[in-house]
Amino acid sequence: MRVVMFGYQTWGHRTLQALLDSEHDVVLVVTHPKSEHAYEKIWSDSVADLAEEHGVPVVIRNRPDDEELFARLKEADPDIIVANNWRTWIPPRIYTLPRHGTLNIHDSLLPKYAGFSPLIWALINGEPEVGVTAHMMDEVLDAGDIVDQRTVPVGPTDTTTDLFHKTVDLIAPVTVGALARIAAGETEFTKQDRSEASFFHKRSEEDVRVNWDWPADVLERLVRAQSAPYPSAFTFHKGKRLEITSAVVSEGRYGGTPGRIFYREGSGVVIVAGADARTGRNHGLAITGVRTEDGRELPATEYFTTMGGYLTSRP
């Protein structure tokens, strides 16, 4: 099939590489300009560079809504558009233009975790598995019929970076597998169960702030989710920002006021956690590594030289 690819960052790069390695003919690539946004500088392999290395024409756009682009797409005469990590709305006159419509590749197990940052949200929420879905694009974002979907388990110590590497390796088989079904003439695919659908927004600094009213197991997953190269989960100690680079759920149960710097346990320092921590039935968050405002990385047992005092969500 003649394929036009819409994509950006490493997800788009892997999709384009899969298409270039396949039996299909990539006739045009549309990608975004480089961005200085913190999350878009992560996993930033260039789709444009890869396309140009293979002699594929490239169009760079923030939004695909101008007449010049539409004319280029019509001239390319695609059988299908394949999109992955395209960051703005694709209008109906574009996604319905190809003979077989538009196939979108999304890094979640749709219908859950439509939208943005699905791996981070899934890890924070304790999902047992994550994956990649290829679905036909329609008027509702990430809601079209599923053509191919593959999963990987979430391990007990996995970070978002670990899950990224697991799921990015699924892009090629999901993309090529879905295209094989479409090229074979299949048109009936799996409807999404909209009662299971969830939609998540982009991450921002507010989403990385530690709330000590959260249970320790959720906070431990937040720390793993916000692991390098993502911005680290942060709190405040004596009015200064303190990033938490590693933590585990405490073995013991600790009662008191959420945020209290309480007790050394193993290689960590336990912070009381959970809105109902006063009951004494909660585990705490045992912080094992921190980064200070001036960039020093320290074991928590070296940073917290005395017990007592509080970590807070605000200065």
Tab-separated table of C-alpha atoms in Angstrom:
chain	number	residue	atom	x	y	z
A	1	MET	CA	0.000	0.000	0.000
A	2	ARG	CA	0.974	3.642	-0.471
A	3	VAL	CA	1.394	5.087	3.024
A	4	VAL	CA	1.539	8.638	4.376
A	5	MET	CA	2.926	8.772	7.917
A	6	PHE	CA	2.021	11.396	10.537
A	7	GLY	CA	4.284	11.177	13.578
A	8	TYR	CA	6.655	12.730	16.080
A	9	GLN	CA	9.411	11.844	18.559
A	10	THR	CA	10.664	8.288	19.094
A	11	TRP	CA	7.192	6.772	18.759
A	12	GLY	CA	6.826	8.266	15.299
A	13	HIS	CA	10.429	7.383	14.449
A	14	ARG	CA	9.865	3.703	15.323
A	15	THR	CA	6.640	3.687	13.317
A	16	LEU	CA	8.334	5.161	10.277
A	17	GLN	CA	11.198	2.670	10.575
A	18	ALA	CA	8.685	-0.189	10.690
A	19	LEU	CA	6.993	1.141	7.570
A	20	LEU	CA	10.298	1.584	5.746
A	21	ASP	CA	11.227	-2.002	6.618
A	22	SER	CA	7.858	-3.339	5.427
A	23	GLU	CA	6.505	-4.171	1.991
A	24	HIS	CA	4.589	-0.886	1.930
A	25	ASP	CA	5.667	2.306	0.130
A	26	VAL	CA	6.051	5.426	2.290
A	27	VAL	CA	5.252	8.319	-0.057
A	28	LEU	CA	5.117	11.290	2.366
A	29	VAL	CA	5.884	12.057	6.015
A	30	VAL	CA	4.263	14.811	8.091
A	31	THR	CA	5.885	15.727	11.411
A	32	HIS	CA	6.012	18.528	13.981
A	33	PRO	CA	8.827	21.077	14.372
A	34	LYS	CA	11.302	20.518	17.201
A	35	SER	CA	9.988	21.584	20.608
A	36	GLU	CA	11.596	22.841	23.822
A	37	HIS	CA	8.730	21.481	25.952
A	38	ALA	CA	10.203	19.370	28.776
A	39	TYR	CA	8.273	16.208	27.908
A	40	GLU	CA	8.756	16.580	24.145
A	41	LYS	CA	12.545	16.781	24.507
A	42	ILE	CA	12.419	13.250	25.957
A	43	TRP	CA	12.532	10.365	23.444
A	44	SER	CA	13.069	12.919	20.684
A	45	ASP	CA	14.402	10.814	17.771
A	46	SER	CA	13.767	12.841	14.617
A	47	VAL	CA	11.108	11.588	12.223
A	48	ALA	CA	12.189	14.227	9.696
A	49	ASP	CA	15.824	13.096	9.711
A	50	LEU	CA	14.867	9.431	9.229
A	51	ALA	CA	12.543	10.267	6.338
A	52	GLU	CA	15.159	12.425	4.630
A	53	GLU	CA	17.787	9.683	5.014
A	54	HIS	CA	15.492	7.437	2.967
A	55	GLY	CA	14.522	10.023	0.380
A	56	VAL	CA	10.942	10.395	1.625
A	57	PRO	CA	9.440	13.904	1.231
A	58	VAL	CA	8.786	15.662	4.559
A	59	VAL	CA	6.221	18.305	5.513
A	60	ILE	CA	6.567	20.041	8.903
A	61	ARG	CA	3.429	21.371	10.568
A	62	ASN	CA	2.088	22.169	14.030
A	63	ARG	CA	-1.467	21.652	12.770
A	64	PRO	CA	-2.558	19.834	9.588
A	65	ASP	CA	-5.289	22.253	8.595
A	66	ASP	CA	-3.948	24.274	5.656
A	67	GLU	CA	-4.778	23.987	1.965
A	68	GLU	CA	-1.183	23.468	0.877
A	69	LEU	CA	-0.831	20.353	3.033
A	70	PHE	CA	-4.199	19.025	1.891
A	71	ALA	CA	-3.092	19.419	-1.729
A	72	ARG	CA	0.172	17.561	-0.981
A	73	LEU	CA	-1.775	14.726	0.595
A	74	LYS	CA	-4.127	14.424	-2.381
A	75	GLU	CA	-1.159	14.418	-4.725
A	76	ALA	CA	0.507	11.651	-2.676
A	77	ASP	CA	-2.592	9.505	-3.298
A	78	PRO	CA	-2.239	7.318	-0.196
A	79	ASP	CA	-4.033	4.032	0.381
A	80	ILE	CA	-3.753	4.701	4.112
A	81	ILE	CA	-2.395	7.203	6.618
A	82	VAL	CA	-0.543	5.813	9.640
A	83	ALA	CA	-0.232	8.133	12.664
A	84	ASN	CA	1.698	7.792	15.901
A	85	ASN	CA	2.211	10.544	18.479
A	86	TRP	CA	0.691	13.237	16.306
A	87	ARG	CA	0.033	15.972	18.867
A	88	THR	CA	-2.814	17.996	17.301
A	89	TRP	CA	-6.262	17.320	15.863
A	90	ILE	CA	-6.401	15.744	12.407
A	91	PRO	CA	-9.548	16.983	10.616
A	92	PRO	CA	-12.001	14.525	8.998
A	93	ARG	CA	-11.185	15.597	5.446
A	94	ILE	CA	-7.628	14.345	6.056
A	95	TYR	CA	-8.206	11.160	8.065
A	96	THR	CA	-10.910	10.039	5.603
A	97	LEU	CA	-8.897	10.964	2.505
A	98	PRO	CA	-7.072	7.646	1.933
A	99	ARG	CA	-8.894	4.646	0.455
A	100	HIS	CA	-8.542	2.722	3.725
A	101	GLY	CA	-8.768	5.679	6.115
A	102	THR	CA	-6.251	6.395	8.884
A	103	LEU	CA	-4.643	3.937	11.288
A	104	ASN	CA	-3.549	5.440	14.612
A	105	ILE	CA	-0.947	3.792	16.866
A	106	HIS	CA	-1.411	4.586	20.566
A	107	ASP	CA	0.734	3.479	23.508
A	108	SER	CA	-2.021	2.231	25.778
A	109	LEU	CA	-4.497	-0.614	25.941
A	110	LEU	CA	-7.455	1.254	24.538
A	111	PRO	CA	-10.168	2.039	25.453
A	112	LYS	CA	-8.282	2.800	28.693
A	113	TYR	CA	-5.758	5.647	28.855
A	114	ALA	CA	-6.695	7.541	25.737
A	115	GLY	CA	-5.043	10.940	25.448
A	116	PHE	CA	-1.639	11.814	26.843
A	117	SER	CA	1.155	10.271	28.967
A	118	PRO	CA	-0.594	6.876	29.179
A	119	LEU	CA	2.395	4.958	30.553
A	120	ILE	CA	2.918	7.363	33.460
A	121	TRP	CA	-0.757	7.394	34.408
A	122	ALA	CA	-1.042	3.598	34.075
A	123	LEU	CA	1.969	3.022	36.335
A	124	ILE	CA	0.730	5.442	38.991
A	125	ASN	CA	-2.649	3.707	38.944
A	126	GLY	CA	-1.136	0.264	39.464
A	127	GLU	CA	-2.171	-1.319	36.164
A	128	PRO	CA	-0.860	-4.905	35.804
A	129	GLU	CA	-0.066	-4.510	32.103
A	130	VAL	CA	0.430	-1.885	29.427
A	131	GLY	CA	0.689	-2.098	25.664
A	132	VAL	CA	0.174	-0.650	22.212
A	133	THR	CA	-3.033	-0.408	20.177
A	134	ALA	CA	-3.568	0.144	16.453
A	135	HIS	CA	-7.053	1.503	15.744
A	136	MET	CA	-8.917	3.178	12.925
A	137	MET	CA	-9.268	6.922	13.410
A	138	ASP	CA	-12.733	8.431	13.688
A	139	GLU	CA	-14.274	11.648	15.009
A	140	VAL	CA	-13.623	10.788	18.698
A	141	LEU	CA	-9.983	10.855	19.841
A	142	ASP	CA	-8.519	7.347	20.311
A	143	ALA	CA	-11.973	5.763	20.050
A	144	GLY	CA	-11.976	3.939	16.703
A	145	ASP	CA	-12.177	0.207	16.054
A	146	ILE	CA	-9.149	-1.809	17.227
A	147	VAL	CA	-7.187	-3.583	14.482
A	148	ASP	CA	-4.281	-4.925	16.570
A	149	GLN	CA	-3.350	-4.730	20.247
A	150	ARG	CA	-0.444	-6.257	22.174
A	151	THR	CA	0.452	-6.225	25.865
A	152	VAL	CA	3.428	-6.461	28.218
A	153	PRO	CA	3.309	-6.971	32.009
A	154	VAL	CA	4.256	-4.252	34.485
A	155	GLY	CA	6.937	-5.555	36.852
A	156	PRO	CA	7.010	-4.654	40.561
A	157	THR	CA	10.024	-2.353	40.162
A	158	ASP	CA	9.398	-1.101	36.613
A	159	THR	CA	9.788	2.610	35.957
A	160	THR	CA	8.082	4.510	33.167
A	161	THR	CA	11.397	4.340	31.314
A	162	ASP	CA	11.335	0.545	31.570
A	163	LEU	CA	7.768	0.496	30.266
A	164	PHE	CA	8.699	2.848	27.431
A	165	HIS	CA	11.364	0.428	26.220
A	166	LYS	CA	8.968	-2.518	26.544
A	167	THR	CA	6.155	-0.851	24.639
A	168	VAL	CA	8.206	0.918	21.966
A	169	ASP	CA	9.360	-2.530	20.838
A	170	LEU	CA	5.697	-3.394	20.180
A	171	ILE	CA	5.213	-0.567	17.670
A	172	ALA	CA	6.636	-2.433	14.676
A	173	PRO	CA	4.682	-5.689	15.098
A	174	VAL	CA	1.451	-3.845	15.931
A	175	THR	CA	1.785	-1.497	12.957
A	176	VAL	CA	2.778	-4.142	10.422
A	177	GLY	CA	0.239	-6.612	11.790
A	178	ALA	CA	-2.587	-4.106	11.494
A	179	LEU	CA	-1.581	-3.107	7.961
A	180	ALA	CA	-1.504	-6.757	6.912
A	181	ARG	CA	-5.154	-7.149	7.922
A	182	ILE	CA	-6.154	-3.980	6.091
A	183	ALA	CA	-4.164	-4.860	2.951
A	184	ALA	CA	-5.850	-8.285	2.939
A	185	GLY	CA	-9.194	-6.536	2.571
A	186	GLU	CA	-10.514	-6.827	6.133
A	187	THR	CA	-12.872	-4.041	7.154
A	188	GLU	CA	-14.529	-5.371	10.324
A	189	PHE	CA	-12.478	-4.806	13.464
A	190	THR	CA	-13.065	-4.838	17.246
A	191	LYS	CA	-15.359	-2.129	18.588
A	192	GLN	CA	-14.076	-0.360	21.678
A	193	ASP	CA	-16.145	-0.817	24.828
A	194	ARG	CA	-16.822	2.832	25.586
A	195	SER	CA	-17.970	2.001	29.126
A	196	GLU	CA	-14.300	1.161	29.843
A	197	ALA	CA	-12.924	4.320	28.245
A	198	SER	CA	-10.756	6.809	30.140
A	199	PHE	CA	-9.063	9.956	28.866
A	200	PHE	CA	-5.985	11.557	30.462
A	201	HIS	CA	-4.411	15.004	30.126
A	202	LYS	CA	-0.779	15.979	29.578
A	203	ARG	CA	1.507	15.860	32.599
A	204	SER	CA	2.554	19.143	34.198
A	205	GLU	CA	4.512	20.166	37.279
A	206	GLU	CA	1.393	19.986	39.444
A	207	ASP	CA	1.053	16.287	38.584
A	208	VAL	CA	4.579	15.592	39.867
A	209	ARG	CA	4.038	17.225	43.280
A	210	VAL	CA	3.862	14.744	46.180
A	211	ASN	CA	0.679	14.754	48.235
A	212	TRP	CA	1.405	13.035	51.545
A	213	ASP	CA	-2.283	12.232	51.986
A	214	TRP	CA	-1.853	9.619	49.235
A	215	PRO	CA	-1.188	6.025	50.366
A	216	ALA	CA	2.450	4.918	50.355
A	217	ASP	CA	1.984	2.387	47.548
A	218	VAL	CA	0.610	5.115	45.240
A	219	LEU	CA	3.472	7.454	46.161
A	220	GLU	CA	6.008	4.692	45.491
A	221	ARG	CA	4.516	4.224	42.013
A	222	LEU	CA	4.562	8.010	41.468
A	223	VAL	CA	8.309	8.019	42.178
A	224	ARG	CA	8.844	5.137	39.719
A	225	ALA	CA	6.597	6.808	37.157
A	226	GLN	CA	8.500	10.096	37.407
A	227	SER	CA	11.926	8.510	36.996
A	228	ALA	CA	14.747	9.846	34.807
A	229	PRO	CA	14.609	11.179	32.158
A	230	TYR	CA	11.180	12.425	33.318
A	231	PRO	CA	11.024	15.189	35.967
A	232	SER	CA	11.278	13.623	39.435
A	233	ALA	CA	8.482	13.630	42.002
A	234	PHE	CA	9.097	16.469	44.447
A	235	THR	CA	8.181	17.692	47.897
A	236	PHE	CA	9.446	20.502	50.160
A	237	HIS	CA	11.672	20.303	53.239
A	238	LYS	CA	12.228	23.410	55.332
A	239	GLY	CA	10.814	25.474	52.487
A	240	LYS	CA	13.177	24.105	49.826
A	241	ARG	CA	12.297	21.830	46.943
A	242	LEU	CA	13.446	18.239	47.401
A	243	GLU	CA	13.158	15.676	44.608
A	244	ILE	CA	12.595	12.024	45.465
A	245	THR	CA	14.659	9.861	43.137
A	246	SER	CA	13.941	6.472	44.727
A	247	ALA	CA	11.654	5.057	47.380
A	248	VAL	CA	9.954	1.871	48.558
A	249	VAL	CA	6.918	1.095	50.667
A	250	SER	CA	7.992	0.616	54.281
A	251	GLU	CA	7.939	-2.823	55.864
A	252	GLY	CA	6.535	-1.487	59.124
A	253	ARG	CA	3.313	0.421	59.730
A	254	TYR	CA	3.594	3.985	60.971
A	255	GLY	CA	0.924	6.210	62.455
A	256	GLY	CA	0.742	9.964	62.816
A	257	THR	CA	0.482	13.002	60.566
A	258	PRO	CA	1.100	12.633	56.825
A	259	GLY	CA	4.492	14.057	55.809
A	260	ARG	CA	6.194	13.431	59.158
A	261	ILE	CA	9.881	12.452	58.857
A	262	PHE	CA	9.652	9.546	61.234
A	263	TYR	CA	12.046	6.606	61.259
A	264	ARG	CA	15.088	5.023	59.629
A	265	GLU	CA	14.229	1.649	58.143
A	266	GLY	CA	16.936	-0.243	56.272
A	267	SER	CA	18.501	2.072	53.686
A	268	GLY	CA	15.557	4.466	53.753
A	269	VAL	CA	13.882	7.111	55.871
A	270	VAL	CA	10.165	6.538	56.427
A	271	ILE	CA	7.701	9.364	55.846
A	272	VAL	CA	4.204	8.947	57.241
A	273	ALA	CA	1.683	8.712	54.389
A	274	GLY	CA	-2.041	8.403	53.809
A	275	ALA	CA	-4.995	10.568	54.838
A	276	ASP	CA	-5.917	8.010	57.527
A	277	ALA	CA	-2.358	7.608	58.842
A	278	ARG	CA	-3.520	8.502	62.354
A	279	THR	CA	-4.955	4.968	62.642
A	280	GLY	CA	-1.488	3.425	62.644
A	281	ARG	CA	-2.500	0.841	60.066
A	282	ASN	CA	-0.652	2.444	57.156
A	283	HIS	CA	2.706	1.687	55.643
A	284	GLY	CA	4.897	4.719	55.108
A	285	LEU	CA	7.028	5.753	52.146
A	286	ALA	CA	10.667	4.838	52.777
A	287	ILE	CA	12.657	7.369	50.762
A	288	THR	CA	16.040	5.975	49.709
A	289	GLY	CA	17.369	8.692	47.384
A	290	VAL	CA	16.896	12.463	47.027
A	291	ARG	CA	18.079	15.380	44.899
A	292	THR	CA	18.438	18.799	46.503
A	293	GLU	CA	17.602	22.192	45.025
A	294	ASP	CA	21.249	22.691	44.049
A	295	GLY	CA	21.350	19.363	42.191
A	296	ARG	CA	23.150	17.184	44.753
A	297	GLU	CA	22.021	13.544	44.766
A	298	LEU	CA	22.234	11.871	48.165
A	299	PRO	CA	21.078	8.723	49.931
A	300	ALA	CA	18.133	9.678	52.108
A	301	THR	CA	19.966	8.493	55.233
A	302	GLU	CA	22.688	11.076	54.546
A	303	TYR	CA	20.270	13.893	53.750
A	304	PHE	CA	17.981	13.351	56.760
A	305	THR	CA	20.532	13.624	59.569
A	306	THR	CA	17.838	13.786	62.271
A	307	MET	CA	14.289	12.561	62.486
A	308	GLY	CA	11.345	14.869	63.054
A	309	GLY	CA	9.887	17.732	61.103
A	310	TYR	CA	7.745	17.459	58.001
A	311	LEU	CA	7.840	17.178	54.240
A	312	THR	CA	5.155	19.336	52.676
A	313	SER	CA	3.489	19.789	49.296
A	314	ARG	CA	4.162	23.539	49.283
A	315	PRO	CA	7.050	25.671	50.593
